[in-house]
Amino acid sequence: MSYDAKFKVWRGDADGGTLEDYTVEVNEGEVVLDIIHRLQATQTPDLAVRWNCKAGKCGSCSAEINGKPRLLCMTRMSTFTEEQTITVTPLRTFPVMRDLVTDVSFNYQKAREVQAFSPPADLQPGEYRMQQVDVERSQEFRKCIECFLCQDVCHVVRDHEDNKPAFAGPRFLMRVAELDMHPLDTADRRPAAREEHGLGMCNITKCCTEVCPEHIKITDNALIPLKERVVDRHYDPVVWLGNKIRRRGA
Amino acid sequence: MAHVPFSGGVHAPGRARIAARTLREDRWWLQPLVTFVCFSAWLLYGLVRASLQKDYFVADYGYLTPFASPCLSTSCVPGSTHFGTPFGEWPALIPFAALTLPFLLLFRLTCYYYRKAYYRSFWMSPPACAVPEAHVSYSGETRFPLIAQNLHRYFFYAAVVISLINTYDVLHAFRGKDGGFGLGLGTLILLANVVLLWCYTLGCHSCRNIIGGRLNHFSKHPLRYKAWGWVGKLNARHMTFAWITLGSLVVTDAYIALVSSGTIGDFRFIN
């Protein structure tokens, strides 16, 4: 069953833009990305939108639908009423390039700032057999498709552009947590988490978890455990005292 | 870390120029509003009840409200001093549990769930996802006083001790009028409350870290891994227990107040 839906789509670039009204045909079973493609095919051939897999696995079609960060390809039209006007805008945390496409290079910069996996220098390939219980905690984090919706929704950078240099964002703090929990990683990542990646700026309001299309428990399983590990290292007087005594005894 | 003045947030240079600060159309304001009202009401109730020093103990059945436990002064009603009376006369308006209540409040105040809830509802930082916060600058939990949130685990240790005290109080509530074994509705309410308090306390994120979360080789610590799994199950419901225990504390205290003041009688099953 088809109907005509009302859409508002942001059109423009870094110099300015507007929300433009469109009426587009919607068919049963379609997602918002299908409608954006129909819009391109029938009314606005120059509409810029980034997309790839149409299956929620490539993380390309991130945008904001009615103000909420979502994947265009995973947002079913059946979640809206036929009378509802659907507003589609680019991600509002990153610089816009054109229409629905933003420049997400902030995230690649932050990815480069995380120290790579550091196994023991003398460990040869095949020498270590990973147990399932040791690896399953990080497997959750490996589901990340890098859609950067968590980075987009995080108010630390969304509402404060000036925090961008000091804050890695939930996606990369999760990466730090993943590496810190790895049985073979030799780096102590806790000082860097606090001083270089801005873990203390996270006030765990859980928006990253709310928008994650892979349903990764970013806050409960990565950010809070990482905060607790930093507490182990930097704020626990019992640990501090123990280390002091051990050093004196050595 | 240096902070420059307000940079415009979603209106920062280079971002899509959209006049509305949020385009959300749902009732995003409802959840923070409900949280604000409920937390404020709870704090007001707790403050009034703890300061009143009245109707906190049912002598016939040994019911002592958690808001007055442990009662350690000679001003306490006879029978309510489960741990003796190391203190003399207690000043008016100061809660009998003044030694423990601050730690319980700080345990909840620094709890990761409550932090999320009050940052959103009281401090609007942010009030809801993709809704701009009301502040011009933001340093998170990197500076005083919010850097003290990192002390959560110490308040967790205190909360474990206080939960043990509450558990001991429940044992006293299995008492009949003649001093022998007894069981009433108040006993069951106190018991349910303390079980829920344990579920909340042991499901804490700090507990999860201490029990096993800090380990990298789970395979080398099978018992701690098992315990970490159990705590994880409670931790997944931490928000639920945070809310339920707010309610169970009020229900327990209100029931004891009503029975103690003679407004209602205790429904007895045994003795």
Coordinates of C-alpha atoms in Angstrom, one line a residue:
Chain A
M1 CA 0.0 0.0 0.0
S2 CA 1.4 3.4 -1.1
Y3 CA 0.9 6.9 0.3
D4 CA 2.5 10.3 -0.2
A5 CA 4.7 11.3 2.7
K6 CA 5.8 14.9 3.6
F7 CA 9.5 15.3 4.0
K8 CA 11.7 18.2 5.0
V9 CA 15.3 17.6 3.9
W10 CA 18.2 20.0 4.7
R11 CA 19.8 21.2 1.5
G12 CA 22.9 23.3 1.5
D13 CA 26.6 23.5 2.3
A14 CA 29.0 25.1 4.8
D15 CA 27.9 28.6 3.6
G16 CA 24.2 28.0 4.4
G17 CA 21.2 26.0 3.6
T18 CA 17.5 25.4 4.3
L19 CA 15.0 22.7 5.2
E20 CA 13.2 22.1 1.9
D21 CA 9.7 20.5 1.6
Y22 CA 9.1 17.5 -0.5
T23 CA 6.2 15.1 -1.1
V24 CA 7.4 11.6 -1.9
E25 CA 5.7 8.3 -2.6
V26 CA 6.2 5.6 0.1
N27 CA 5.6 1.9 -0.3
E28 CA 5.2 -0.8 2.2
G29 CA 8.4 -2.1 3.8
E30 CA 10.5 0.8 2.8
V31 CA 13.1 2.6 4.9
V32 CA 14.0 6.3 5.0
L33 CA 17.0 5.7 2.7
D34 CA 14.6 4.3 0.0
I35 CA 12.7 7.5 0.1
I36 CA 15.8 9.6 -0.1
H37 CA 16.8 7.6 -3.2
R38 CA 13.3 8.1 -4.7
L39 CA 13.7 11.8 -4.1
Q40 CA 17.0 11.7 -5.9
A41 CA 15.5 9.7 -8.8
T42 CA 12.4 11.8 -9.3
Q43 CA 12.8 15.3 -7.9
T44 CA 16.3 16.3 -6.8
P45 CA 19.0 14.5 -8.8
D46 CA 21.7 16.7 -7.1
L47 CA 20.8 15.7 -3.5
A48 CA 24.0 14.5 -1.8
V49 CA 23.7 11.5 0.5
R50 CA 26.4 9.0 1.6
W51 CA 25.3 5.4 1.6
N52 CA 26.6 2.0 0.7
C53 CA 25.3 -1.4 2.0
K54 CA 21.7 -0.6 2.8
A55 CA 21.9 -3.3 5.5
G56 CA 23.0 -1.4 8.6
K57 CA 26.6 -2.8 8.4
C58 CA 28.7 -0.1 6.6
G59 CA 27.8 2.8 8.8
S60 CA 27.7 5.2 5.9
C61 CA 24.2 6.6 5.9
S62 CA 24.2 8.3 9.3
A63 CA 22.0 11.3 9.5
E64 CA 19.4 12.8 11.9
I65 CA 15.8 11.9 11.4
N66 CA 13.3 14.1 13.3
G67 CA 16.2 15.3 15.4
K68 CA 17.5 11.9 16.4
P69 CA 20.8 10.4 15.1
R70 CA 19.8 7.3 13.0
L71 CA 21.0 5.2 10.1
L72 CA 18.8 6.1 7.1
C73 CA 18.8 2.5 6.0
M74 CA 17.6 1.1 9.4
T75 CA 14.8 3.5 10.0
R76 CA 11.6 2.0 8.8
M77 CA 8.9 4.3 7.4
S78 CA 6.3 2.2 9.3
T79 CA 7.6 3.8 12.5
F80 CA 6.0 7.1 11.4
T81 CA 2.3 7.9 10.8
E82 CA 1.2 8.8 7.3
E83 CA 0.4 12.3 8.4
Q84 CA 3.8 12.9 10.0
T85 CA 6.3 15.2 8.4
I86 CA 9.7 13.6 8.5
T87 CA 12.7 15.9 8.8
V88 CA 16.1 14.6 7.6
T89 CA 19.2 16.6 8.3
P90 CA 23.0 15.9 8.3
L91 CA 24.8 15.0 11.5
R92 CA 25.0 18.2 13.5
T93 CA 28.3 17.6 15.3
F94 CA 30.5 17.5 12.2
P95 CA 31.2 20.1 9.4
V96 CA 28.7 19.8 6.6
M97 CA 30.0 19.2 3.1
R98 CA 26.8 19.2 1.1
D99 CA 23.2 18.3 1.9
L100 CA 23.2 15.2 4.0
V101 CA 27.0 14.5 3.8
T102 CA 29.3 15.6 6.6
D103 CA 33.0 15.6 7.0
V104 CA 33.7 13.0 9.6
S105 CA 37.5 13.2 9.5
F106 CA 37.5 14.3 13.2
N107 CA 36.9 10.6 13.9
Y108 CA 39.8 9.4 11.8
Q109 CA 42.0 11.8 13.6
K110 CA 40.9 10.5 16.9
A111 CA 41.4 6.9 15.7
R112 CA 45.0 7.7 14.9
E113 CA 45.6 9.1 18.4
V114 CA 44.9 5.7 20.0
Q115 CA 48.0 3.7 20.6
A116 CA 47.9 0.5 18.5
F117 CA 47.6 -3.0 20.0
S118 CA 50.8 -3.7 21.8
P119 CA 51.5 -7.5 22.3
P120 CA 54.7 -8.6 24.1
A121 CA 57.6 -8.0 21.8
D122 CA 58.9 -11.6 22.1
L123 CA 55.6 -13.2 21.4
Q124 CA 55.7 -15.2 18.1
P125 CA 52.6 -15.9 15.9
G126 CA 50.8 -19.0 17.1
E127 CA 52.4 -19.0 20.6
Y128 CA 49.3 -17.8 22.4
R129 CA 45.9 -19.5 22.3
M130 CA 43.1 -17.0 23.3
Q131 CA 40.4 -18.5 25.5
Q132 CA 36.8 -17.7 24.6
V133 CA 36.1 -16.1 28.1
D134 CA 39.0 -13.7 27.5
V135 CA 37.9 -12.6 24.1
E136 CA 34.2 -12.4 24.4
R137 CA 34.1 -9.1 26.3
S138 CA 36.0 -7.3 23.5
Q139 CA 33.9 -9.1 20.8
E140 CA 30.9 -6.9 21.8
F141 CA 33.0 -3.8 21.0
R142 CA 34.2 -5.3 17.7
K143 CA 30.6 -5.1 16.4
C144 CA 31.1 -1.4 16.0
I145 CA 30.4 -0.4 12.4
E146 CA 31.8 3.1 12.8
C147 CA 28.7 5.0 11.9
F148 CA 29.8 7.7 14.4
L149 CA 26.2 8.2 15.6
C150 CA 27.6 7.9 19.2
Q151 CA 30.2 10.6 18.3
D152 CA 27.5 12.7 16.9
V153 CA 25.1 12.5 19.8
C154 CA 27.7 13.0 22.5
H155 CA 27.0 16.4 24.0
V156 CA 30.6 16.8 25.0
V157 CA 31.5 17.7 21.4
R158 CA 28.0 18.2 20.0
D159 CA 27.4 21.2 22.3
H160 CA 31.0 22.3 22.8
E161 CA 33.1 22.5 19.6
D162 CA 36.0 23.6 21.8
N163 CA 36.1 20.2 23.5
K164 CA 37.0 18.4 20.2
P165 CA 40.8 18.6 20.6
A166 CA 40.6 17.1 24.2
F167 CA 38.0 14.5 23.8
A168 CA 38.2 11.3 21.8
G169 CA 34.4 10.5 22.0
P170 CA 32.7 7.3 23.0
R171 CA 33.7 5.3 19.9
F172 CA 37.4 5.7 20.6
L173 CA 37.2 5.5 24.4
M174 CA 35.5 2.2 23.7
R175 CA 38.5 1.3 21.6
V176 CA 40.9 2.2 24.4
A177 CA 38.8 0.1 26.8
E178 CA 38.9 -2.8 24.4
L179 CA 42.6 -2.7 24.2
D180 CA 43.1 -2.2 27.9
M181 CA 41.0 -5.3 28.6
H182 CA 42.9 -7.4 26.0
P183 CA 44.9 -10.2 27.7
L184 CA 47.9 -9.6 25.5
D185 CA 48.1 -5.9 25.4
T186 CA 51.1 -4.7 27.4
A187 CA 50.4 -0.9 27.3
D188 CA 49.0 0.8 30.4
R189 CA 46.3 2.8 28.7
R190 CA 44.8 4.4 31.8
P191 CA 47.0 7.5 32.0
A192 CA 46.3 8.2 28.3
A193 CA 42.6 7.6 28.7
R194 CA 42.5 10.3 31.4
E195 CA 45.0 12.8 30.0
E196 CA 45.0 12.4 26.2
H197 CA 41.5 11.0 25.4
G198 CA 39.5 13.0 27.9
L199 CA 37.7 10.2 29.7
G200 CA 36.9 12.5 32.6
M201 CA 34.8 14.7 30.3
C202 CA 32.3 11.8 29.8
N203 CA 29.5 12.3 32.3
I204 CA 28.0 8.9 31.3
T205 CA 24.6 10.2 30.3
K206 CA 24.3 7.2 28.0
C207 CA 23.2 8.9 24.7
C208 CA 25.9 6.9 22.9
T209 CA 24.3 3.7 24.1
E210 CA 20.9 4.9 23.1
V211 CA 21.7 5.6 19.5
C212 CA 24.1 2.6 18.8
P213 CA 22.5 0.7 15.9
E214 CA 24.6 -2.4 16.9
H215 CA 23.1 -2.2 20.5
I216 CA 26.6 -2.1 22.0
K217 CA 26.4 -1.3 25.7
I218 CA 29.0 1.4 25.2
T219 CA 28.5 3.1 28.6
D220 CA 28.0 0.1 30.9
N221 CA 30.5 -2.2 29.3
A222 CA 33.3 0.1 28.0
L223 CA 33.2 3.7 29.4
I224 CA 32.3 2.9 33.0
P225 CA 34.7 -0.1 33.3
L226 CA 37.4 2.2 31.8
K227 CA 36.5 4.9 34.3
E228 CA 36.8 2.3 37.1
R229 CA 40.2 1.2 35.8
V230 CA 41.4 4.8 35.9
V231 CA 40.1 5.0 39.5
D232 CA 42.2 1.8 40.2
R233 CA 45.2 3.6 38.9
H234 CA 44.8 7.2 39.9
Y235 CA 42.2 7.7 42.6
D236 CA 42.3 4.6 44.8
P237 CA 44.3 5.5 48.0
V238 CA 44.4 1.9 49.0
V239 CA 46.2 1.0 45.8
W240 CA 48.4 4.1 46.1
L241 CA 49.4 3.0 49.6
G242 CA 50.0 -0.6 48.5
N243 CA 52.2 0.6 45.6
K244 CA 54.1 2.9 47.9
I245 CA 54.8 0.1 50.4
R246 CA 55.8 -2.3 47.7
R247 CA 58.2 0.2 46.2
R248 CA 59.7 0.9 49.6
G249 CA 60.1 -2.9 50.2
A250 CA 61.8 -3.4 46.9
Chain B
M1 CA 42.5 21.9 30.3
A2 CA 41.7 25.4 28.9
H3 CA 38.2 26.2 27.8
V4 CA 37.4 28.9 25.4
P5 CA 34.0 30.7 25.6
F6 CA 30.8 29.2 24.2
S7 CA 31.5 28.0 20.7
G8 CA 27.9 27.7 19.6
G9 CA 27.5 23.9 19.9
V10 CA 25.3 22.8 17.0
H11 CA 25.6 26.3 15.6
A12 CA 29.4 26.2 15.5
P13 CA 31.0 27.3 12.2
G14 CA 31.1 24.8 9.5
R15 CA 28.1 22.7 10.7
A16 CA 24.8 22.6 8.9
R17 CA 23.0 25.9 9.6
I18 CA 19.8 24.9 11.1
A19 CA 18.0 27.5 13.3
A20 CA 16.3 25.1 15.7
R21 CA 18.6 23.9 18.4
T22 CA 16.8 20.5 18.4
L23 CA 14.5 19.0 15.8
R24 CA 13.2 16.3 18.2
E25 CA 9.4 16.2 18.1
D26 CA 8.8 13.5 20.8
R27 CA 8.2 14.3 24.5
W28 CA 11.9 14.3 25.3
W29 CA 11.3 16.5 28.3
L30 CA 9.0 14.1 30.1
Q31 CA 11.7 11.7 31.4
P32 CA 13.9 14.4 33.0
L33 CA 10.8 16.1 34.4
V34 CA 9.5 12.9 36.1
T35 CA 13.0 12.2 37.4
F36 CA 13.3 15.7 38.8
V37 CA 9.9 15.5 40.6
C38 CA 10.5 12.0 42.0
F39 CA 14.0 12.6 43.3
S40 CA 13.0 15.9 44.8
A41 CA 9.9 14.3 46.5
W42 CA 12.1 11.5 47.8
L43 CA 14.7 13.8 49.2
L44 CA 12.1 15.9 50.9
Y45 CA 10.4 12.8 52.4
G46 CA 13.7 11.4 53.6
L47 CA 14.8 14.7 55.1
V48 CA 11.5 15.3 57.0
R49 CA 11.2 11.7 58.2
A50 CA 14.8 11.4 59.3
S51 CA 14.8 14.8 61.1
L52 CA 11.5 14.2 62.9
Q53 CA 12.9 11.5 65.2
K54 CA 9.4 10.1 65.6
D55 CA 7.5 6.9 64.9
Y56 CA 10.6 5.1 63.7
F57 CA 10.4 1.9 65.8
V58 CA 7.7 -0.6 66.6
A59 CA 8.7 -2.0 70.0
D60 CA 6.3 -5.0 70.0
Y61 CA 7.7 -6.5 66.8
G62 CA 11.2 -5.0 66.6
Y63 CA 10.6 -3.0 63.4
L64 CA 13.2 -0.3 62.9
T65 CA 13.0 2.0 59.9
P66 CA 16.2 2.2 57.7
F67 CA 16.0 6.0 58.0
A68 CA 16.9 5.7 61.8
S69 CA 19.3 2.7 61.6
P70 CA 21.6 2.3 63.4
C71 CA 20.2 4.1 66.4
L72 CA 23.1 4.6 68.8
S73 CA 22.1 7.2 71.4
T74 CA 20.4 7.1 74.7
S75 CA 17.6 9.3 73.1
C76 CA 16.6 6.3 71.0
V77 CA 13.4 4.4 72.0
P78 CA 14.3 1.4 74.2
G79 CA 14.8 -1.7 72.1
S80 CA 15.8 0.1 68.9
T81 CA 19.5 0.3 69.8
H82 CA 20.6 -2.9 68.2
F83 CA 24.2 -1.9 68.5
G84 CA 24.3 -0.3 72.0
T85 CA 24.3 3.3 72.9
P86 CA 27.8 4.7 72.6
F87 CA 26.3 8.2 72.3
G88 CA 24.4 10.2 74.9
E89 CA 21.5 12.4 74.3
W90 CA 20.9 13.2 70.7
P91 CA 20.2 16.7 69.5
A92 CA 16.8 17.5 68.0
L93 CA 16.4 17.5 64.2
I94 CA 19.6 15.6 63.6
P95 CA 18.7 12.1 62.2
F96 CA 19.5 9.2 64.5
A97 CA 21.3 7.6 61.5
A98 CA 23.5 10.7 61.0
L99 CA 26.5 8.4 60.9
T100 CA 25.3 6.3 58.0
L101 CA 22.8 8.4 56.0
P102 CA 25.5 10.7 54.5
F103 CA 27.4 7.7 53.2
L104 CA 24.2 6.2 51.7
L105 CA 23.4 9.5 50.1
L106 CA 26.9 9.9 48.7
F107 CA 26.8 6.3 47.5
R108 CA 23.7 7.1 45.5
L109 CA 24.9 10.6 44.5
T110 CA 28.1 9.1 43.0
C111 CA 26.3 6.1 41.5
Y112 CA 26.7 5.8 37.7
Y113 CA 23.0 5.5 37.2
Y114 CA 22.0 8.4 39.4
R115 CA 24.7 10.5 37.8
K116 CA 23.1 10.0 34.4
A117 CA 19.7 10.7 35.9
Y118 CA 20.5 13.9 37.7
Y119 CA 22.9 15.3 35.1
R120 CA 20.0 15.1 32.7
S121 CA 17.1 16.2 35.0
F122 CA 18.7 18.6 37.4
W123 CA 21.7 19.9 35.6
M124 CA 20.4 19.6 32.0
S125 CA 23.7 18.4 30.8
P126 CA 22.1 17.4 28.5
P127 CA 18.4 17.1 29.3
A128 CA 18.0 14.5 26.6
C129 CA 19.9 13.0 23.7
A130 CA 20.4 15.5 20.8
V131 CA 18.9 18.2 22.9
P132 CA 21.4 21.0 23.6
E133 CA 22.5 21.5 27.1
A134 CA 22.0 24.8 28.9
H135 CA 25.6 25.5 29.8
V136 CA 28.1 27.6 28.0
S137 CA 31.1 25.6 29.0
Y138 CA 31.7 22.0 30.0
S139 CA 34.5 20.2 31.8
G140 CA 32.7 17.1 32.7
E141 CA 34.1 15.2 35.7
T142 CA 37.7 16.5 35.3
R143 CA 37.6 19.2 38.0
F144 CA 36.5 19.8 41.6
P145 CA 33.8 19.1 42.7
L146 CA 32.8 16.5 40.1
I147 CA 36.1 14.9 40.0
A148 CA 35.1 13.5 43.4
Q149 CA 32.7 11.2 41.6
N150 CA 35.7 8.9 41.3
L151 CA 35.3 8.1 45.0
H152 CA 32.2 6.1 44.3
R153 CA 33.9 2.8 45.3
Y154 CA 34.6 4.0 48.8
F155 CA 30.9 4.8 49.3
F156 CA 30.2 1.4 47.9
Y157 CA 32.3 -0.2 50.7
A158 CA 30.4 1.9 53.2
A159 CA 27.1 0.9 51.6
V160 CA 28.0 -2.8 52.1
V161 CA 28.6 -2.2 55.8
I162 CA 25.3 -0.3 56.1
S163 CA 23.4 -3.1 54.2
L164 CA 24.8 -5.6 56.7
I165 CA 23.4 -3.3 59.5
N166 CA 20.0 -3.3 57.7
T167 CA 20.1 -7.0 57.4
Y168 CA 20.8 -7.4 61.2
D169 CA 17.8 -5.1 61.7
V170 CA 15.6 -7.5 59.7
L171 CA 16.7 -10.4 62.0
H172 CA 15.3 -8.4 64.9
A173 CA 12.0 -8.0 63.0
F174 CA 11.3 -11.7 63.2
R175 CA 9.8 -11.2 66.7
G176 CA 6.4 -11.7 68.2
K177 CA 4.7 -9.8 70.9
D178 CA 5.8 -12.3 73.6
G179 CA 9.5 -12.0 72.5
G180 CA 9.6 -15.3 70.7
F181 CA 9.6 -15.9 66.9
G182 CA 7.0 -13.9 65.0
L183 CA 6.2 -12.9 61.5
G184 CA 4.1 -10.0 60.3
L185 CA 3.6 -7.9 57.2
G186 CA 6.2 -5.5 58.5
T187 CA 8.7 -8.3 58.7
L188 CA 8.1 -9.2 55.1
I189 CA 8.3 -5.5 54.0
L190 CA 11.6 -5.1 55.8
L191 CA 12.9 -8.3 54.4
A192 CA 11.9 -7.4 50.8
N193 CA 13.5 -4.0 51.3
V194 CA 16.8 -5.4 52.4
V195 CA 16.9 -7.9 49.6
L196 CA 16.3 -5.1 47.1
L197 CA 19.0 -3.0 48.8
W198 CA 21.5 -5.8 48.4
C199 CA 20.5 -6.2 44.7
Y200 CA 21.1 -2.5 44.2
T201 CA 24.4 -2.4 46.2
L202 CA 26.0 -5.5 44.7
G203 CA 24.9 -4.5 41.1
C204 CA 27.0 -1.3 41.4
H205 CA 29.5 -0.7 38.6
S206 CA 32.3 -0.4 41.2
C207 CA 31.5 -3.8 42.6
R208 CA 31.5 -5.2 39.1
N209 CA 35.0 -3.8 38.6
I210 CA 36.3 -5.0 42.0
I211 CA 34.8 -8.5 41.6
G212 CA 36.3 -9.2 38.2
G213 CA 36.0 -6.3 35.8
R214 CA 39.6 -5.2 36.4
L215 CA 40.9 -8.6 35.2
N216 CA 42.2 -9.2 31.7
H217 CA 42.6 -12.9 32.0
F218 CA 39.2 -14.3 33.0
S219 CA 40.4 -17.8 32.1
K220 CA 43.0 -17.6 34.9
H221 CA 40.4 -16.6 37.5
P222 CA 37.3 -18.8 37.0
L223 CA 35.7 -18.1 40.3
R224 CA 36.0 -14.3 39.9
Y225 CA 34.8 -14.7 36.3
K226 CA 31.7 -16.5 37.6
A227 CA 31.1 -13.8 40.3
W228 CA 31.6 -11.1 37.6
G229 CA 28.9 -12.7 35.6
W230 CA 26.5 -12.7 38.5
V231 CA 27.2 -9.1 39.4
G232 CA 26.8 -8.3 35.7
K233 CA 23.3 -9.7 35.8
L234 CA 22.4 -7.4 38.7
N235 CA 24.3 -4.6 37.0
A236 CA 22.2 -4.8 33.9
R237 CA 19.2 -4.0 36.1
H238 CA 21.0 -1.3 38.2
M239 CA 18.6 1.4 37.1
T240 CA 15.6 -0.7 37.9
F241 CA 16.9 -1.5 41.4
A242 CA 17.9 2.2 41.9
W243 CA 14.3 3.2 41.4
I244 CA 12.7 0.2 43.2
T245 CA 14.8 0.8 46.3
L246 CA 13.8 4.4 46.5
G247 CA 10.2 3.2 46.6
S248 CA 10.9 0.3 48.9
L249 CA 12.7 2.5 51.4
V250 CA 9.6 4.9 51.5
V251 CA 7.2 2.0 51.7
T252 CA 9.1 0.4 54.6
D253 CA 9.5 3.7 56.5
A254 CA 5.9 4.7 55.9
Y255 CA 4.5 1.3 57.1
I256 CA 6.6 1.4 60.2
A257 CA 5.5 5.0 60.9
L258 CA 1.9 4.1 60.5
V259 CA 2.2 1.0 62.8
S260 CA 4.3 2.9 65.3
S261 CA 1.9 5.8 65.5
G262 CA -1.0 3.4 66.0
T263 CA -2.7 4.6 62.8
I264 CA -2.9 1.0 61.5
G265 CA -2.2 -2.4 63.2
D266 CA 0.5 -4.8 61.9
F267 CA -1.0 -7.7 59.9
R268 CA 0.4 -10.8 61.7
F269 CA 0.9 -14.2 60.2
I270 CA 2.7 -15.8 63.2
N271 CA 2.6 -14.5 66.8

